[in-house]
């Protein structure tokens, strides 16, 4: 059949009705393609009616020439008229049905026969249909043909790219072909997604829920990869190595510009999302694939076992001369907070095991590998920035001095616990050791890896509800490397773990050490600390002594410079505290309940 757009002719109950598309330039352009194909449009009808002497005959002839060329249909159309069905409705339903059949046929052609033959058919079809690409009714067919072509002609791609509406309407398969030669355009599409991803991560760290069981690191790697941004980026990349490389370049650039480690998480999640879909075209060319896959399994278990430790070491040792640049990508994978979390937790666990085995840190190859990976991850920014692809040198003092000191703290805890169980003499059990070796705070200030491990040990003792160890170590956290003790990730985990020590918040000594000497010391210069303290108090305010709570409320009052998030949290806290205040005493006299009851004689038995 032949169809025309731009003019609709509907004959209803014997009368003739003409509905012509508006004369605007946009409409003319939309239907201009019909003339190229030799199909009459609104302009042709207008010309016919202008020049004819008998309009009704002219309309009749136009309908015959441009209607559906099916002889048996002519006798059936008056029957539709009798039922009050407009011709427009009939032609539209036929048109819709034909379009669906055509879309099905295009998809069938795209999957039939030899590649060369089917692509030739699709190219021919595209050549014929492309003039109608701006017609809304035909556009889906043209877009379907383009979607199935692995290489759309350059000229057609440029026309699509130049028209915003066409670009928006075309399938992601076509957009990939446009993007791969237009990095700026691809960057414009990816940029909002990357911003959304970072915002989601930051919102998760400031979540109103404080819990040990459900925190930032609770979702499994596979769950995280189902996130909207990762899925959209995965779809946008498809199997296109060039687009994948572009996204990685965006992530490296943004990581360098902002030092935001969440870009490292996205780099790993994106690769593993493509791995989940078996996109071998990309996975086989990314030299980090097997390393990331192995590390992903460790992150899932939140522990690096001996077998996987050997595998990871094999990948690191296998970096050949001349291929050192891969260390830049590996370091970015290891800089992912989820990787750092797994490596740090494994390090604390290994240190505890070494105490039971009477071994020193330098005698454990597995521990040394964990430190090597932590060092590589923490040095990611410096390596990518300097473009000097060499593993950072391991600090000997970290292994021979800092870690043994940390182990001595664990031994102090064991000793104290045993002393408490022994029968006490007149002096009573010895007090918990409060002294800290001088070099311990110095290590936290000057050595990044020592600081990271030290902070994870603080999280460990807090999770163990070990109040004594926490109060002993807190003063050392006032000054740390790059203020890591006031980073969002550490404070998010610490505030969650502190919920296990909820009852201690009633103690003046505990609150003074935690709030006055640690949190409040940084609140004025770091807004994120202000937010985390307010989160903590929103959760535990009912446990804090009223006098202390009042002091804290005054200390945490936002300033004019404070952001909206701080003001909102403070407002929520103030509302909660207002609700807790006792209501004023009732002034009205109430009758006494201590009136003597009159004596009532016992009824005589019947």
XYZ file of C-alpha atoms in Angstrom:
606
model
C 0.000 0.000 0.000
C 0.949 3.675 -0.348
C 0.467 6.158 2.417
C 0.594 9.925 2.654
C 1.008 12.234 5.644
C 0.272 15.923 5.838
C -3.345 15.670 4.610
C -6.045 13.516 5.990
C -9.122 12.850 3.929
C -12.047 11.523 5.837
C -15.385 10.835 4.201
C -18.145 10.555 6.738
C -21.824 9.822 5.905
C -21.313 10.810 2.296
C -19.879 14.268 3.096
C -16.272 15.158 2.408
C -13.939 16.552 5.081
C -10.365 17.722 4.467
C -7.977 18.210 7.394
C -4.667 19.641 6.158
C -1.477 19.886 8.147
C -0.593 23.478 9.077
C 1.421 25.505 6.580
C 4.357 26.102 8.984
C 7.919 25.582 7.750
C 8.396 22.803 10.351
C 5.456 20.813 8.973
C 6.608 21.269 5.371
C 10.085 20.051 6.305
C 8.627 17.075 8.156
C 6.722 15.845 5.099
C 9.140 17.016 2.419
C 10.612 13.516 2.288
C 7.413 12.143 0.766
C 8.015 14.021 -2.490
C 11.514 12.519 -2.745
C 9.850 9.086 -2.717
C 7.170 10.114 -5.238
C 4.360 10.073 -2.680
C 1.835 12.914 -2.749
C 1.552 15.131 0.315
C -0.447 18.125 1.529
C 1.272 20.546 -0.838
C 0.226 18.379 -3.842
C -3.385 18.309 -2.694
C -3.365 22.067 -2.148
C -2.083 22.583 -5.705
C -4.689 20.169 -7.133
C -7.562 21.928 -5.373
C -6.264 25.361 -6.385
C -6.132 24.515 -10.084
C -9.202 22.282 -10.492
C -12.690 23.287 -11.623
C -14.509 20.437 -9.858
C -13.119 20.020 -6.285
C -15.190 16.937 -5.398
C -13.963 15.036 -8.450
C -10.416 16.160 -7.759
C -10.666 14.864 -4.179
C -12.147 11.576 -5.427
C -9.275 11.143 -7.874
C -6.659 12.054 -5.204
C -8.146 9.445 -2.868
C -8.116 6.757 -5.552
C -4.519 7.489 -6.546
C -3.149 7.710 -3.013
C -5.358 5.356 -1.053
C -4.735 1.683 -0.341
C -4.452 -0.045 -3.733
C -6.709 -2.984 -2.988
C -9.740 -3.390 -5.338
C -11.827 -5.385 -2.842
C -11.455 -2.566 -0.304
C -13.403 -0.047 -2.399
C -16.731 -1.795 -1.848
C -16.015 -2.267 1.896
C -15.258 1.388 2.707
C -18.903 2.607 2.386
C -19.823 -0.117 4.897
C -17.461 1.568 7.434
C -19.113 4.899 6.655
C -22.484 3.428 7.635
C -20.994 2.495 11.027
C -19.743 6.022 11.562
C -16.071 5.049 11.408
C -14.024 7.990 10.078
C -11.650 7.166 7.225
C -8.813 8.685 9.261
C -9.358 6.116 12.005
C -9.411 3.263 9.470
C -6.297 4.396 7.604
C -4.473 5.052 10.884
C -5.197 1.525 12.179
C -4.021 -0.009 8.871
C -0.932 2.202 8.961
C -0.105 1.191 12.569
C -0.516 -2.486 11.716
C 1.730 -2.191 8.643
C 4.372 -0.326 10.642
C 4.453 -3.077 13.291
C 4.830 -5.719 10.549
C 7.619 -3.683 8.966
C 9.453 -3.310 12.318
C 9.205 -7.085 12.800
C 10.522 -7.670 9.274
C 13.482 -5.302 9.823
C 14.425 -7.187 13.014
C 14.093 -10.493 11.132
C 16.328 -9.276 8.264
C 18.923 -8.198 10.865
C 19.202 -11.766 12.154
C 18.866 -13.780 8.919
C 21.495 -15.030 6.477
C 25.073 -13.948 6.003
C 26.219 -10.699 7.634
C 27.225 -9.106 4.335
C 23.857 -9.805 2.697
C 21.699 -8.671 5.585
C 23.661 -5.461 6.090
C 23.327 -4.704 2.361
C 19.525 -5.093 2.636
C 19.427 -2.846 5.699
C 21.601 -0.200 4.025
C 19.288 -0.171 0.982
C 16.269 0.104 3.260
C 17.889 2.964 5.169
C 18.673 4.803 1.938
C 15.014 4.613 0.884
C 13.468 5.412 4.266
C 15.877 8.050 5.628
C 14.159 10.997 3.812
C 11.142 10.309 6.079
C 13.149 10.242 9.330
C 11.507 13.450 10.592
C 7.975 12.090 10.146
C 6.870 10.951 13.630
C 4.820 8.076 12.195
C 7.676 6.665 10.058
C 10.576 7.594 12.350
C 10.479 4.367 14.446
C 11.088 2.301 11.298
C 14.084 4.399 10.216
C 15.507 4.274 13.747
C 15.021 0.497 13.858
C 16.979 0.063 10.602
C 19.823 2.246 11.926
C 19.864 0.372 15.238
C 20.603 -2.919 13.455
C 23.389 -1.526 11.279
C 26.849 -2.012 12.855
C 28.115 0.917 10.789
C 25.622 3.617 9.833
C 26.917 5.778 6.928
C 28.859 8.791 8.247
C 26.623 11.263 6.388
C 23.496 9.925 8.101
C 25.171 9.999 11.547
C 26.107 13.655 11.053
C 22.522 14.545 10.105
C 21.222 12.768 13.230
C 23.818 14.451 15.447
C 22.965 17.899 14.065
C 19.263 17.531 14.925
C 18.518 17.455 18.686
C 15.183 15.667 18.273
C 16.627 12.970 15.988
C 19.617 12.465 18.305
C 17.288 12.069 21.283
C 15.082 9.596 19.398
C 17.820 7.289 18.099
C 18.735 4.034 19.857
C 21.802 3.706 22.100
C 23.372 1.427 19.431
C 23.363 4.405 17.023
C 24.481 6.864 19.696
C 27.530 4.676 20.422
C 28.626 5.142 16.796
C 28.220 8.909 17.201
C 29.953 9.034 20.616
C 33.046 7.092 19.643
C 34.147 9.934 17.368
C 32.775 12.742 19.551
C 34.372 12.608 22.988
C 32.925 15.979 24.050
C 29.363 14.866 23.253
C 29.910 11.571 25.081
C 31.339 13.521 28.022
C 28.160 15.642 28.151
C 26.081 12.442 28.377
C 28.281 10.782 31.023
C 28.923 13.824 33.231
C 25.457 13.988 34.908
C 25.675 10.263 35.676
C 29.070 10.649 37.367
C 27.755 13.557 39.453
C 24.736 11.476 40.447
C 26.994 8.561 41.447
C 29.212 10.719 43.702
C 26.143 12.313 45.294
C 24.642 8.876 46.039
C 27.877 7.735 47.728
C 28.115 10.905 49.815
C 24.455 10.660 50.833
C 25.048 7.062 51.945
C 27.897 8.202 54.223
C 25.588 10.776 55.860
C 22.658 8.376 56.111
C 20.315 9.004 59.039
C 20.546 5.301 59.942
C 23.346 4.492 62.384
C 24.036 0.796 62.567
C 26.876 -1.712 62.751
C 24.958 -4.222 60.653
C 23.837 -1.840 57.900
C 26.516 0.651 56.973
C 28.239 2.029 53.864
C 30.123 -1.250 53.289
C 27.158 -3.595 53.832
C 25.902 -3.987 50.217
C 27.641 -6.814 48.353
C 29.624 -5.950 45.189
C 26.930 -7.542 43.019
C 24.186 -5.497 44.705
C 26.158 -2.295 44.195
C 26.589 -3.056 40.484
C 22.805 -3.076 40.050
C 22.778 0.660 40.813
C 21.210 2.965 38.219
C 24.414 4.773 37.226
C 26.529 1.619 36.765
C 23.758 -0.011 34.726
C 23.297 3.059 32.509
C 27.034 3.390 31.870
C 27.259 -0.335 31.102
C 24.461 0.023 28.550
C 26.016 3.137 27.011
C 29.363 1.365 26.561
C 27.955 -1.933 25.255
C 30.882 -3.811 23.686
C 32.624 -0.663 22.499
C 36.238 -0.652 23.761
C 36.735 2.945 22.627
C 33.834 4.191 24.786
C 35.058 2.110 27.748
C 38.491 3.714 27.444
C 36.868 7.158 27.317
C 34.938 6.504 30.556
C 38.127 5.288 32.271
C 39.887 8.456 31.123
C 37.053 10.588 32.534
C 37.337 8.730 35.865
C 41.132 9.151 36.041
C 40.858 12.857 35.217
C 38.131 13.459 37.817
C 40.031 11.444 40.445
C 43.113 13.577 39.821
C 41.108 16.797 39.906
C 39.073 16.041 43.052
C 40.957 13.258 44.906
C 37.499 11.724 45.396
C 38.034 7.979 45.952
C 34.472 7.103 44.889
C 35.650 7.414 41.261
C 37.952 4.454 42.011
C 34.926 2.454 43.205
C 33.095 3.220 39.971
C 36.121 2.159 37.906
C 36.037 -1.303 39.559
C 32.234 -1.603 39.527
C 32.045 -0.777 35.819
C 34.594 -3.428 34.872
C 32.841 -6.059 37.006
C 29.433 -5.065 35.580
C 30.788 -5.803 32.082
C 32.267 -9.040 33.493
C 28.797 -10.051 34.777
C 27.455 -9.668 31.214
C 30.373 -11.655 29.732
C 31.476 -8.737 27.534
C 34.705 -10.472 26.517
C 35.482 -7.773 23.926
C 36.301 -5.436 26.850
C 37.254 -7.806 29.693
C 39.988 -9.503 27.660
C 41.673 -6.189 26.771
C 41.543 -4.652 30.268
C 44.771 -5.843 31.960
C 43.147 -5.315 35.399
C 40.266 -7.720 34.748
C 41.508 -10.883 36.512
C 43.023 -8.917 39.411
C 39.735 -6.987 39.896
C 37.724 -10.218 39.659
C 39.828 -11.850 42.382
C 39.731 -8.744 44.596
C 35.953 -8.536 44.074
C 35.611 -12.015 45.624
C 37.682 -10.844 48.630
C 35.501 -7.741 49.045
C 32.418 -9.970 49.002
C 33.882 -12.028 51.894
C 35.417 -8.901 53.572
C 38.612 -10.943 53.952
C 41.661 -11.883 51.849
C 42.253 -15.603 52.381
C 45.569 -17.369 51.700
C 44.541 -18.771 48.297
C 43.356 -15.427 46.925
C 46.366 -13.688 48.483
C 48.618 -15.921 46.338
C 46.575 -15.088 43.213
C 46.703 -11.337 43.858
C 50.437 -11.515 44.501
C 50.883 -13.395 41.227
C 49.173 -10.571 39.323
C 51.334 -7.908 40.992
C 54.553 -9.865 40.457
C 53.540 -10.571 36.848
C 53.688 -6.912 35.749
C 56.382 -7.068 33.070
C 59.007 -4.519 32.207
C 57.605 -1.984 29.800
C 54.047 -2.602 31.054
C 54.430 -0.730 34.363
C 51.649 1.662 33.348
C 49.145 -1.008 34.385
C 50.190 -0.280 37.989
C 48.362 3.054 37.652
C 45.087 1.236 36.964
C 45.756 -1.453 39.584
C 46.459 1.242 42.180
C 43.134 2.918 41.310
C 41.323 -0.425 41.751
C 43.037 -0.827 45.156
C 42.200 2.771 46.140
C 38.486 1.891 46.043
C 37.246 2.355 49.681
C 35.651 -1.115 49.514
C 39.077 -2.607 48.694
C 40.824 -0.541 51.409
C 38.160 -1.642 53.913
C 38.730 -5.326 53.056
C 42.540 -5.029 53.199
C 42.481 -3.112 56.500
C 40.036 -5.557 58.159
C 42.201 -8.469 56.967
C 45.322 -6.755 58.381
C 43.754 -6.382 61.869
C 42.660 -10.031 61.761
C 46.165 -11.168 60.724
C 47.762 -9.192 63.572
C 45.520 -10.962 66.076
C 46.403 -14.353 64.586
C 50.142 -13.540 64.784
C 49.823 -12.922 68.540
C 48.347 -16.396 68.991
C 51.175 -17.883 66.885
C 53.957 -15.951 68.680
C 55.072 -14.439 65.357
C 56.196 -10.938 64.431
C 54.685 -8.984 61.478
C 57.872 -9.344 59.407
C 57.517 -13.134 59.596
C 54.128 -13.184 57.823
C 54.200 -13.121 53.974
C 50.395 -12.735 53.882
C 50.531 -9.656 56.105
C 53.335 -8.158 54.005
C 51.213 -8.654 50.859
C 48.250 -6.867 52.488
C 50.542 -3.954 53.369
C 51.907 -3.936 49.812
C 48.384 -3.667 48.363
C 47.336 -1.032 50.912
C 50.439 0.965 50.001
C 49.709 0.664 46.262
C 46.076 1.723 46.780
C 46.900 4.665 49.026
C 49.559 5.824 46.559
C 47.172 5.806 43.569
C 46.742 9.570 43.301
C 50.487 10.289 43.505
C 51.275 7.602 40.925
C 48.695 8.771 38.366
C 49.596 12.416 38.975
C 53.361 11.929 38.612
C 53.036 9.265 35.868
C 55.886 7.411 37.629
C 54.617 3.842 37.649
C 56.570 2.213 40.462
C 55.296 0.473 43.569
C 55.788 2.685 46.651
C 58.644 1.622 48.931
C 57.486 -0.166 52.054
C 58.382 1.677 55.272
C 60.541 -0.662 57.365
C 59.483 1.105 60.593
C 55.855 0.349 59.791
C 56.622 -3.385 59.993
C 59.260 -3.401 62.746
C 57.887 -0.680 65.077
C 54.306 0.442 64.398
C 52.612 -2.942 63.932
C 54.349 -4.524 66.976
C 53.096 -1.516 69.012
C 49.566 -2.171 67.784
C 49.970 -5.838 68.744
C 51.103 -4.755 72.236
C 47.761 -2.930 72.645
C 45.958 -6.194 71.868
C 48.143 -7.988 74.431
C 47.317 -5.259 77.010
C 43.625 -6.013 76.484
C 44.155 -9.770 76.929
C 46.249 -9.194 80.077
C 43.708 -6.786 81.569
C 40.860 -9.245 80.950
C 42.805 -12.054 82.656
C 43.758 -9.787 85.603
C 40.099 -8.985 86.172
C 39.334 -12.689 86.596
C 42.183 -13.396 89.062
C 41.472 -13.239 92.804
C 42.366 -9.686 93.879
C 44.594 -8.732 96.781
C 44.106 -5.676 99.000
C 45.193 -3.305 96.233
C 42.614 -4.695 93.820
C 43.208 -5.559 90.130
C 45.678 -3.341 88.248
C 44.065 -0.421 86.347
C 43.743 -0.420 82.545
C 46.958 0.960 80.982
C 46.422 4.525 79.787
C 49.899 5.398 78.516
C 50.607 5.450 74.770
C 54.140 5.133 73.330
C 55.280 8.496 71.940
C 55.937 7.119 68.498
C 52.321 5.902 68.067
C 50.712 9.362 67.515
C 53.737 10.319 65.414
C 53.138 7.352 63.090
C 49.454 8.327 62.761
C 50.490 11.843 61.755
C 53.287 11.025 59.322
C 52.570 7.627 57.740
C 49.435 7.095 55.673
C 49.366 3.266 55.904
C 50.054 3.352 59.661
C 47.244 5.882 60.055
C 44.783 3.743 58.032
C 45.584 0.589 60.052
C 45.525 2.555 63.337
C 42.061 3.938 62.553
C 40.748 0.488 61.668
C 42.092 -0.770 65.005
C 40.098 2.001 66.744
C 36.999 0.842 64.820
C 37.793 -2.746 65.850
C 37.958 -1.989 69.620
C 34.799 0.140 69.390
C 32.954 -2.714 67.705
C 34.219 -5.007 70.498
C 32.576 -2.572 72.996
C 36.053 -2.017 74.462
C 35.515 1.392 76.080
C 38.923 1.384 77.836
C 40.880 0.847 74.607
C 38.822 3.491 72.780
C 39.425 6.143 75.466
C 43.126 5.256 75.505
C 43.512 5.726 71.722
C 41.171 8.710 71.123
C 43.702 11.438 72.100
C 46.050 10.141 69.367
C 43.394 10.827 66.719
C 43.339 14.603 67.220
C 46.058 14.944 64.572
C 46.361 12.343 61.836
C 47.777 12.052 58.314
C 45.688 14.275 55.994
C 43.081 14.480 58.812
C 42.023 10.902 58.024
C 40.400 10.601 61.473
C 37.902 13.249 60.309
C 37.208 11.688 56.908
C 33.597 10.791 56.120
C 34.270 7.079 55.753
C 35.969 6.748 59.171
C 33.382 8.927 60.962
C 30.523 7.033 59.284
C 31.911 3.713 60.605
C 32.858 5.135 64.036
C 29.426 6.668 64.683
C 27.799 3.351 63.687
C 30.076 1.353 66.012
C 29.522 3.814 68.883
C 25.866 2.731 69.005
C 27.171 -0.467 70.660
C 28.519 1.689 73.530
C 25.215 3.555 73.927
C 25.067 3.116 77.715
C 28.497 4.738 78.145
C 27.105 8.068 76.894
C 25.629 8.643 80.358
C 29.201 8.877 81.769
C 30.769 12.354 81.955
C 34.320 11.042 81.386
C 33.306 9.163 78.229
C 31.409 12.153 76.733
C 34.234 14.585 77.542
C 36.815 12.378 75.811
C 34.612 11.686 72.793
C 32.881 15.030 72.241
C 34.969 17.770 73.874
C 38.434 16.391 73.138
C 37.780 14.747 69.754
C 34.648 15.737 67.817
C 34.155 19.351 68.938
C 37.849 20.132 68.462
C 37.316 19.722 64.693
C 33.686 20.843 64.281
C 34.475 24.522 63.743
C 36.934 23.838 60.889
C 35.296 20.794 59.323
C 31.596 20.906 58.521
C 31.444 17.177 57.777
C 32.461 16.466 61.423
C 29.636 18.771 62.578
C 27.182 16.713 60.503
C 28.424 13.363 61.830
C 28.202 14.526 65.491
C 24.625 15.693 64.931
C 23.808 12.317 63.293
C 25.218 10.557 66.366
C 23.268 12.715 68.837
C 20.030 12.341 66.867
C 20.423 8.623 67.435
C 21.737 8.582 71.030
C 20.606 11.879 72.636
C 18.341 10.014 75.082
C 21.417 8.256 76.541
C 23.368 11.476 77.279
C 23.059 13.146 80.719
C 20.681 16.198 80.470
C 23.308 18.735 81.636
C 25.865 17.427 79.126
C 23.268 17.372 76.383
C 22.405 21.014 77.000
C 26.101 21.980 76.752
C 26.504 19.982 73.554
C 23.411 21.573 72.023
C 24.894 25.032 72.611
C 28.309 23.992 71.240
C 26.777 22.508 68.082
C 24.561 25.461 67.202
C 25.137 26.303 63.505
C 26.832 29.560 62.519
C 25.847 31.822 59.609
C 28.460 30.054 57.486
C 27.050 26.577 58.209
C 25.543 24.670 55.298
C 21.883 23.688 54.932
C 22.579 20.061 55.887
C 23.995 21.098 59.302
C 21.092 23.500 59.935
C 18.554 20.819 59.033
C 20.160 18.206 61.337
C 20.428 20.727 64.192
C 16.765 21.652 63.720
C 15.786 17.949 63.900
C 17.844 17.508 67.082
C 16.318 20.616 68.699
C 12.810 19.301 67.930
C 13.612 15.934 69.500
C 15.075 17.567 72.618
C 12.054 19.853 72.916
C 9.742 16.850 72.907
C 11.758 15.251 75.724
C 11.400 18.223 78.080
C 9.003 17.480 80.985
C 5.675 19.277 80.750
C 4.983 22.034 83.339
C 3.494 20.812 86.652
C -0.236 20.911 86.923
C -1.227 23.908 89.086
C -4.821 22.860 89.695
C -5.522 21.219 93.066
C -6.244 17.566 92.819
C -8.254 15.762 95.518
C -6.210 13.654 97.894
C -6.392 9.918 97.372
C -5.522 9.236 101.036
C -9.063 9.754 102.437
C -10.081 7.125 105.029
C -12.625 4.684 103.650
C -15.800 4.278 105.698
C -16.129 0.911 107.382
C -18.836 -1.248 105.874
C -20.260 -4.097 108.008
C -19.915 -7.549 106.569
C -23.273 -8.851 105.366
C -24.678 -11.660 107.493
C -24.665 -15.084 105.874
C -27.995 -16.185 104.425
